[in-house]
Amino acid sequence: MTAAHLETGSDDPQVAEALAAEYETLSPECRADPDRLNRFLAPDFHEFGASGGEIEYEGTAQRVAAYTDPAGEPIRAERVRGTRDENRLDQ
């Protein structure tokens, strides 16, 4: 097993890279730094929060940073796996 597989569960370098980036966005150090977090958000970023409100790219990193203690506990994610859609290998 490779180091990437141990950390991300995948030997596919692109999947491992994507999962490593996802884990970084869960760290308090990344979430507390708007410039760092912004590097991981696509300009078309869009999601629905737990409250049901819509969250878009503009201002998201700043709002997250305002509520994040950089010395706090990281967000935990368990059994995260990634795969590539073989039909979308054009990327």
mmCIF file of C-alpha atoms in Angstrom:
data_model
loop_
_atom_site.group_PDB
_atom_site.id
_atom_site.type_symbol
_atom_site.label_atom_id
_atom_site.label_comp_id
_atom_site.label_asym_id
_atom_site.label_seq_id
_atom_site.Cartn_x
_atom_site.Cartn_y
_atom_site.Cartn_z
ATOM 1 C CA MET A 1 0.000 0.000 0.000
ATOM 2 C CA THR A 2 1.261 3.467 -0.840
ATOM 3 C CA ALA A 3 1.315 6.445 1.528
ATOM 4 C CA ALA A 4 -1.441 8.051 -0.569
ATOM 5 C CA HIS A 5 -3.587 4.960 -0.132
ATOM 6 C CA LEU A 6 -3.080 4.930 3.621
ATOM 7 C CA GLU A 7 -4.135 8.584 3.901
ATOM 8 C CA THR A 8 -6.930 8.686 1.333
ATOM 9 C CA GLY A 9 -7.870 5.093 0.588
ATOM 10 C CA SER A 10 -6.899 5.436 -3.076
ATOM 11 C CA ASP A 11 -3.871 4.593 -5.185
ATOM 12 C CA ASP A 12 -5.236 6.820 -7.982
ATOM 13 C CA PRO A 13 -3.117 9.993 -7.731
ATOM 14 C CA GLN A 14 -5.935 12.294 -8.854
ATOM 15 C CA VAL A 15 -8.391 10.832 -6.358
ATOM 16 C CA ALA A 16 -5.777 10.934 -3.599
ATOM 17 C CA GLU A 17 -5.024 14.594 -4.411
ATOM 18 C CA ALA A 18 -8.720 15.527 -4.360
ATOM 19 C CA LEU A 19 -9.302 13.751 -1.050
ATOM 20 C CA ALA A 20 -6.194 15.295 0.516
ATOM 21 C CA ALA A 21 -7.471 18.741 -0.519
ATOM 22 C CA GLU A 22 -10.891 17.960 0.956
ATOM 23 C CA TYR A 23 -9.295 16.941 4.260
ATOM 24 C CA GLU A 24 -7.231 20.131 4.288
ATOM 25 C CA THR A 25 -10.404 22.222 3.989
ATOM 26 C CA LEU A 26 -11.615 20.558 7.183
ATOM 27 C CA SER A 27 -8.574 21.701 9.185
ATOM 28 C CA PRO A 28 -9.060 24.722 11.440
ATOM 29 C CA GLU A 29 -5.856 26.288 10.083
ATOM 30 C CA CYS A 30 -7.241 26.261 6.548
ATOM 31 C CA ARG A 31 -10.771 27.309 7.542
ATOM 32 C CA ALA A 32 -9.437 30.258 9.568
ATOM 33 C CA ASP A 33 -7.411 31.572 6.612
ATOM 34 C CA PRO A 34 -9.758 32.979 3.917
ATOM 35 C CA ASP A 35 -7.028 33.168 1.252
ATOM 36 C CA ARG A 36 -6.002 29.559 1.841
ATOM 37 C CA LEU A 37 -9.600 28.282 1.853
ATOM 38 C CA ASN A 38 -10.472 30.274 -1.270
ATOM 39 C CA ARG A 39 -7.834 28.321 -3.227
ATOM 40 C CA PHE A 40 -9.968 25.194 -2.768
ATOM 41 C CA LEU A 41 -13.299 26.721 -3.782
ATOM 42 C CA ALA A 42 -14.273 26.823 -7.443
ATOM 43 C CA PRO A 43 -15.808 30.079 -8.682
ATOM 44 C CA ASP A 44 -19.041 28.150 -9.315
ATOM 45 C CA PHE A 45 -19.033 26.781 -5.733
ATOM 46 C CA HIS A 46 -22.588 26.377 -4.477
ATOM 47 C CA GLU A 47 -24.084 24.321 -1.676
ATOM 48 C CA PHE A 48 -26.963 24.217 0.750
ATOM 49 C CA GLY A 49 -26.104 24.595 4.427
ATOM 50 C CA ALA A 50 -27.646 22.620 7.270
ATOM 51 C CA SER A 51 -30.083 25.498 7.803
ATOM 52 C CA GLY A 52 -31.302 25.148 4.224
ATOM 53 C CA GLY A 53 -29.712 28.427 3.178
ATOM 54 C CA GLU A 54 -27.808 28.640 -0.081
ATOM 55 C CA ILE A 55 -24.089 29.306 0.076
ATOM 56 C CA GLU A 56 -22.182 30.603 -2.931
ATOM 57 C CA TYR A 57 -18.522 31.309 -3.661
ATOM 58 C CA GLU A 58 -18.483 35.057 -3.020
ATOM 59 C CA GLY A 59 -17.644 35.735 0.621
ATOM 60 C CA THR A 60 -17.784 32.097 1.753
ATOM 61 C CA ALA A 61 -14.138 31.879 2.849
ATOM 62 C CA GLN A 62 -14.431 35.105 4.823
ATOM 63 C CA ARG A 63 -17.605 33.923 6.597
ATOM 64 C CA VAL A 64 -16.043 30.555 7.434
ATOM 65 C CA ALA A 65 -12.891 32.247 8.770
ATOM 66 C CA ALA A 66 -14.938 34.570 10.983
ATOM 67 C CA TYR A 67 -16.429 31.556 12.776
ATOM 68 C CA THR A 68 -13.312 29.377 12.956
ATOM 69 C CA ASP A 69 -10.871 29.127 15.845
ATOM 70 C CA PRO A 70 -7.510 28.277 14.226
ATOM 71 C CA ALA A 71 -6.523 26.373 17.375
ATOM 72 C CA GLY A 72 -9.818 24.465 17.435
ATOM 73 C CA GLU A 73 -10.534 20.847 16.691
ATOM 74 C CA PRO A 74 -10.650 19.799 13.037
ATOM 75 C CA ILE A 75 -13.921 18.668 11.534
ATOM 76 C CA ARG A 76 -13.998 14.880 11.510
ATOM 77 C CA ALA A 77 -14.858 12.916 8.410
ATOM 78 C CA GLU A 78 -14.946 9.140 8.450
ATOM 79 C CA ARG A 79 -14.894 6.537 5.716
ATOM 80 C CA VAL A 80 -14.446 9.089 2.953
ATOM 81 C CA ARG A 81 -13.770 7.470 -0.397
ATOM 82 C CA GLY A 82 -13.351 8.807 -3.872
ATOM 83 C CA THR A 83 -13.553 7.367 -7.342
ATOM 84 C CA ARG A 84 -13.206 8.749 -10.810
ATOM 85 C CA ASP A 85 -16.068 8.512 -13.232
ATOM 86 C CA GLU A 86 -14.480 6.656 -16.127
ATOM 87 C CA ASN A 87 -16.952 8.368 -18.450
ATOM 88 C CA ARG A 88 -15.452 11.766 -17.522
ATOM 89 C CA LEU A 89 -11.798 11.207 -18.269
ATOM 90 C CA ASP A 90 -11.726 14.335 -20.414
ATOM 91 C CA GLN A 91 -10.504 16.430 -17.454
#
